[in-house]
Short mmCIF file of C-alpha atoms in Angstrom, two decimals:
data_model
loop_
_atom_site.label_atom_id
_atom_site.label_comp_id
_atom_site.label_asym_id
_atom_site.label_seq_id
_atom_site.Cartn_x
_atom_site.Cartn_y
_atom_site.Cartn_z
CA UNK A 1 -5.84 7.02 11.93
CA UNK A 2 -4.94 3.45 10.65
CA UNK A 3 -8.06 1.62 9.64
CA UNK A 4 -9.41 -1.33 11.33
CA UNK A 5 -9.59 -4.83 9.83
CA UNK A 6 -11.87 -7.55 10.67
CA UNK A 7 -11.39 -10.40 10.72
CA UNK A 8 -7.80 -10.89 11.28
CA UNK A 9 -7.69 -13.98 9.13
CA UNK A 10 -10.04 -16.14 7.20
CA UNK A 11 -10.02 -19.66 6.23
CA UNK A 12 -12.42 -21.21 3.30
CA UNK A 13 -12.81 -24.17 1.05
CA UNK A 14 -13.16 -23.35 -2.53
CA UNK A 15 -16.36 -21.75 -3.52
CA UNK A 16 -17.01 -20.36 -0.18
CA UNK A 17 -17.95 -16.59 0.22
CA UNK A 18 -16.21 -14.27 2.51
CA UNK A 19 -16.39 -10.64 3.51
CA UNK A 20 -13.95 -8.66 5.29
CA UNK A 21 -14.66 -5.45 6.48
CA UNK A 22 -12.34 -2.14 7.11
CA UNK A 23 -13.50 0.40 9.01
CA UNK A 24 -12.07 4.39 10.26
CA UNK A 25 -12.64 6.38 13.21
CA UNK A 26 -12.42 9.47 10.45
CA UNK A 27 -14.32 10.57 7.88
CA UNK A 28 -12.93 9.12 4.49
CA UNK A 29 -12.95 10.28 0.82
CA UNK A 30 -11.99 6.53 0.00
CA UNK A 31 -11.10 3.46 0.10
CA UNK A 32 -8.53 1.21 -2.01
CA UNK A 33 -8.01 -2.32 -1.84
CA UNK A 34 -5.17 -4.45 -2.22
CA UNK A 35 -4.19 -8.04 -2.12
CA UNK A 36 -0.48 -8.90 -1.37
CA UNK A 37 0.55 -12.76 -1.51
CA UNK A 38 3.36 -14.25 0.28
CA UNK A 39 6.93 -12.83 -0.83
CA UNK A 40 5.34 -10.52 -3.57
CA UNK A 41 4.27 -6.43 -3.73
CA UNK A 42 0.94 -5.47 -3.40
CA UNK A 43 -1.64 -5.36 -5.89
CA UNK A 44 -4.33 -3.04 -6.51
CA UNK A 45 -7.75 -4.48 -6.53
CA UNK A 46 -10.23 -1.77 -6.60
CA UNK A 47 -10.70 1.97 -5.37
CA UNK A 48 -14.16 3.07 -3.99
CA UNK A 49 -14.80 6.67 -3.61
CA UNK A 50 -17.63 8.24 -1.87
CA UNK A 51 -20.92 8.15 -3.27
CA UNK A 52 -21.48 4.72 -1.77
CA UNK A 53 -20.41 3.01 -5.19
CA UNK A 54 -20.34 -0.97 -5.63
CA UNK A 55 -17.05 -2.13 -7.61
CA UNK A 56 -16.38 -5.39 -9.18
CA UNK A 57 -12.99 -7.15 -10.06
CA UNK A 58 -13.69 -10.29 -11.86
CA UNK A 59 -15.52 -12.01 -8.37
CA UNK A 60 -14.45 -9.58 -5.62
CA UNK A 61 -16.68 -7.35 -5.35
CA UNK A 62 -16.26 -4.10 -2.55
CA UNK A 63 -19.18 -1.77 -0.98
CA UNK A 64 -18.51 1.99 0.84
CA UNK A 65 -20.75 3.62 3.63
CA UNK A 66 -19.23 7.01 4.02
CA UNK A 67 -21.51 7.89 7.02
CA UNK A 68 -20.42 4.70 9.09
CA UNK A 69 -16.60 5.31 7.35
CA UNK A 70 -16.80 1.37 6.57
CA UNK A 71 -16.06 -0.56 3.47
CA UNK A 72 -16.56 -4.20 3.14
CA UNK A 73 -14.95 -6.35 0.47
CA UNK A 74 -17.11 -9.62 -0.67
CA UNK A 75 -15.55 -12.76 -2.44
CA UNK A 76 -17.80 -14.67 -3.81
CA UNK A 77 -17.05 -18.12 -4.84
CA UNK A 78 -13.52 -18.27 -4.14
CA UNK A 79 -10.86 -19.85 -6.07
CA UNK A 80 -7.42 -20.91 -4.51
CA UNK A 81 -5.65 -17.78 -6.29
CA UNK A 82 -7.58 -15.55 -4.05
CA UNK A 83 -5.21 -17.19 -0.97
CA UNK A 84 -3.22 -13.93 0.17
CA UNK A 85 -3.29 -10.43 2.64
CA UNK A 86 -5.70 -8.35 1.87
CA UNK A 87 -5.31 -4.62 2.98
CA UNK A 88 -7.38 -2.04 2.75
CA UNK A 89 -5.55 1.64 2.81
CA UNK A 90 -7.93 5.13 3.36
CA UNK A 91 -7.51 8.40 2.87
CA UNK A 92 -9.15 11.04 4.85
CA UNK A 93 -8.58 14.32 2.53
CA UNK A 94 -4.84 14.56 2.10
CA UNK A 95 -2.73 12.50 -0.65
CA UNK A 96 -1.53 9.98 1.82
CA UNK A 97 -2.94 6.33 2.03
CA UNK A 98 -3.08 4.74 5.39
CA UNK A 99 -3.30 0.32 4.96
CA UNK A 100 -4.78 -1.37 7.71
CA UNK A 101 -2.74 -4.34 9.55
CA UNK A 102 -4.33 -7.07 7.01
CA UNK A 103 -6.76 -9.92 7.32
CA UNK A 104 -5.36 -13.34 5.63
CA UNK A 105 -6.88 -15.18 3.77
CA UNK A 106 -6.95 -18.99 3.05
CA UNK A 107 -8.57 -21.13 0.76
CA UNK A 108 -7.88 -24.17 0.39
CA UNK A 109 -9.28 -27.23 -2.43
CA UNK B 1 5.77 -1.69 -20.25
CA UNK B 2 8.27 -2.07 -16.80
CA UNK B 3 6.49 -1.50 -13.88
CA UNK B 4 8.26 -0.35 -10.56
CA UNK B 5 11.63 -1.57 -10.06
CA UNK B 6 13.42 -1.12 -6.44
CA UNK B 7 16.50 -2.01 -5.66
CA UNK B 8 18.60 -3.38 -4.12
CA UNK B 9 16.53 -6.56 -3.13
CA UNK B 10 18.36 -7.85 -0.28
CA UNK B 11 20.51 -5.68 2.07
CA UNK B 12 22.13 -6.21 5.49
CA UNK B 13 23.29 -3.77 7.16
CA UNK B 14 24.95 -3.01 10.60
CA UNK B 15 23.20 -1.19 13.83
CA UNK B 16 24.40 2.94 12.84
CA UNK B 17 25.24 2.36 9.42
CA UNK B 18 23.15 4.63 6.65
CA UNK B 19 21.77 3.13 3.65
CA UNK B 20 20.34 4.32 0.39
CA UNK B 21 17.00 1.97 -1.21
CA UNK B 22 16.35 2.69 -5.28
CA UNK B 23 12.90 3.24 -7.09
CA UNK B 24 11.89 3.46 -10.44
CA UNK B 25 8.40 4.02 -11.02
CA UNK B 26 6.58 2.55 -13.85
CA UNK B 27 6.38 4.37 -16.91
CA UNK B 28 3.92 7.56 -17.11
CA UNK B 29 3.77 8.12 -13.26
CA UNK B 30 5.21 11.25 -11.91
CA UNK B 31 4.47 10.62 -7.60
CA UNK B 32 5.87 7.58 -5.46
CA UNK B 33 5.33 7.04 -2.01
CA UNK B 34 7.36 4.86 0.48
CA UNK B 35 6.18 2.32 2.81
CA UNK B 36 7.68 0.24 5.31
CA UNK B 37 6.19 -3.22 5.60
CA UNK B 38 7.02 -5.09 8.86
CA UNK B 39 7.11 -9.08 9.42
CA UNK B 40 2.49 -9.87 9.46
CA UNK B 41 1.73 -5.93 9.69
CA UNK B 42 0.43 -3.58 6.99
CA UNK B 43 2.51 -1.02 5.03
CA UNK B 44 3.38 1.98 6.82
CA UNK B 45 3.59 5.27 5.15
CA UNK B 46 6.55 7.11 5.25
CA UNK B 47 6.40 9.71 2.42
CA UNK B 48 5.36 11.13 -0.62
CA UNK B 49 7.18 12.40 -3.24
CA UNK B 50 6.15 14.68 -6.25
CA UNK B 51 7.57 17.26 -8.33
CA UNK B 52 10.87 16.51 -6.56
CA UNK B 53 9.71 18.03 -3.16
CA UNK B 54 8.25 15.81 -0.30
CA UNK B 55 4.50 15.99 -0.03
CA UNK B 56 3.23 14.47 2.52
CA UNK B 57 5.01 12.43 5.40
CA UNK B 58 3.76 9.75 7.94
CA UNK B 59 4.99 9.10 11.64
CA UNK B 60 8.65 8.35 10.84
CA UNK B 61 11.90 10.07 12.45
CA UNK B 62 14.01 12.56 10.62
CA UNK B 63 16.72 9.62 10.21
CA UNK B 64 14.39 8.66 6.69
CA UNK B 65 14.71 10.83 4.66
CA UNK B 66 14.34 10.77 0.79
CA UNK B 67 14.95 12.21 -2.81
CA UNK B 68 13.29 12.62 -5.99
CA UNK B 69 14.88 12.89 -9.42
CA UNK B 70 13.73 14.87 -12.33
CA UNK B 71 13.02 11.38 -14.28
CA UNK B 72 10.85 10.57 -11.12
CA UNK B 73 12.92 7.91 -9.63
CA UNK B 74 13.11 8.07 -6.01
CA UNK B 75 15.46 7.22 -3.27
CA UNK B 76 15.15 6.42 0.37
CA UNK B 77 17.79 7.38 2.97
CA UNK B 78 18.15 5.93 6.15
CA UNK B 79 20.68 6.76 9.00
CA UNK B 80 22.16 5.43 11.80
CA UNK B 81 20.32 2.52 11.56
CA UNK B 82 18.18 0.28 14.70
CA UNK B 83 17.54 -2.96 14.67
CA UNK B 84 13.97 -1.74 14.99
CA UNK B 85 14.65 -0.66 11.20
CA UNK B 86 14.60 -4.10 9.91
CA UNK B 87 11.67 -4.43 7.40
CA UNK B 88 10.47 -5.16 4.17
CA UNK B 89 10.42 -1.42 2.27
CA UNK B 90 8.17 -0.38 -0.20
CA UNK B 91 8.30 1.72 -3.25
CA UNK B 92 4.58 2.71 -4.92
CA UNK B 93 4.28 5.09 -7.74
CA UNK B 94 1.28 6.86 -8.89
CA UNK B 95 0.02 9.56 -11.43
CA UNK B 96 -1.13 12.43 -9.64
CA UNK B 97 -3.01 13.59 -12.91
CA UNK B 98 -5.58 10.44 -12.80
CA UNK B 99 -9.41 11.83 -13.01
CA UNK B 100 -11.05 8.84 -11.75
CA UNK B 101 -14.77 9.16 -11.97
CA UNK B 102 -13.98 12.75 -11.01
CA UNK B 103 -11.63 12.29 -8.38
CA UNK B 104 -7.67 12.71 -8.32
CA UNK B 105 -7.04 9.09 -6.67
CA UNK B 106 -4.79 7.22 -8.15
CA UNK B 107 -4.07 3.29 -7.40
CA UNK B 108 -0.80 2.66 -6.13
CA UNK B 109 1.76 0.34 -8.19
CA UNK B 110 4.22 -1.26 -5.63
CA UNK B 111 7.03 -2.76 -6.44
CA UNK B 112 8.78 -5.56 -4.64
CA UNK B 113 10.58 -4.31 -2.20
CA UNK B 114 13.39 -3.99 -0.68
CA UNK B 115 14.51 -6.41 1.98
CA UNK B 116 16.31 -4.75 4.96
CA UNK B 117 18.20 -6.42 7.63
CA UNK B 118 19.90 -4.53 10.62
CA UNK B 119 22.18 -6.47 12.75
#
């Protein structure tokens, strides 16, 4: 049941584009995103529900294809303070929210 | 406005000793759910609490077990402890009464943990 991350870990100069992608053998009612730097809690980036909705946060931006149970999150132009774990968690029907094992990400000046 | 608050921060414990982790949920938010976070892996559910009763619960023995209080804090229980048990915990609260664009799905506030060592 725990979603699949790809790739593990990513690592960019700044202004560089990247796109890491979370996918479910089960049919999902959505998608959140998180971003979790070193020593510190999670943070919420963005919830996609299905629909197939885009969502922005500032550059991050996150797709949802409910019939292929994948969501992708893009960064687009990134900046050093997007350096950190980003998890995606689903949830298939009931209230709890599964996180993937992470793909890391690096960007560096 | 205070968000989540967990403590304690740091705790060491020894193999078969019980110990109880602390959450306070940010203000307005009535559910939180526990996580256990180990060294380069994602969180791991390991329940849900609302309206005092446990809601939901992941893949985790009967050795975790938890509380709420009416104010909506939380606690975390964990006996006779394994090394296995050593991990970064994780307290998230939500409101279960969000309508987001239709939808009851809340995000999840975390805060930052709870440090457990077995030994």
């Amino acid at each position: 049941q725990q979603p699949v991350q790809s790739p593990q870990a990513v690592i960019l100069r700044e202004g560089e584009d990247a796109v890491i992608n979370c996918s479910s053998s089960k049919a999902l009612y959505s998608v959140h995103w998180y971003r979790q730097k070193h020593g510190e809690a999670p943070v919420f980036l963005m919830i996609l529900l299905k629909g197939g909705e885009q969502m922005r946060h500032e550059k991050i931006s996150a797709s949802f294809n409910e019939k292929k149970q994948q969501s992708s999150l893009y960064l687009t132009a990134s900046q050093l303070s997007y350096s950190g774990t980003y998890f995606c968690g689903t949830q298939g029907g009931s209230e709890k929210l599964v996180f993937g094992k992470g793909t890391k990400l690096t960007v560096n000046p | 406005d205070a968000g989540v608050t967990q403590s304690p921060t740091h705790l060491i414990k020894t193999r078969g000793q019980q110990v109880t982790l602390r959450c306070s949920p940010k203000s307005g938010h009535d559910t939180v759910s526990w996580y256990q976070q180990a060294l380069g892996q994602g969180p791991q559910f390991i329940f849900q609490y609302y309206e005092e009763e446990e809601r939901q619960r992941g893949n985790f023995p009967d050795r975790f077990s938890g509380h709420q209080f009416p104010n909506y804090s939380s606690e975390l229980n964990v006996n006779a402890l394994l090394l296995g048990d050593s991990a970064l915990y994780l307290c998230a609260s939500s409101f279960s009464g969000l309508v987001w664009r239709g939808s009851y799905n809340s995000p999840l506030h975390f805060g930052n943990g709870t440090r457990l060592t077995v030994t």
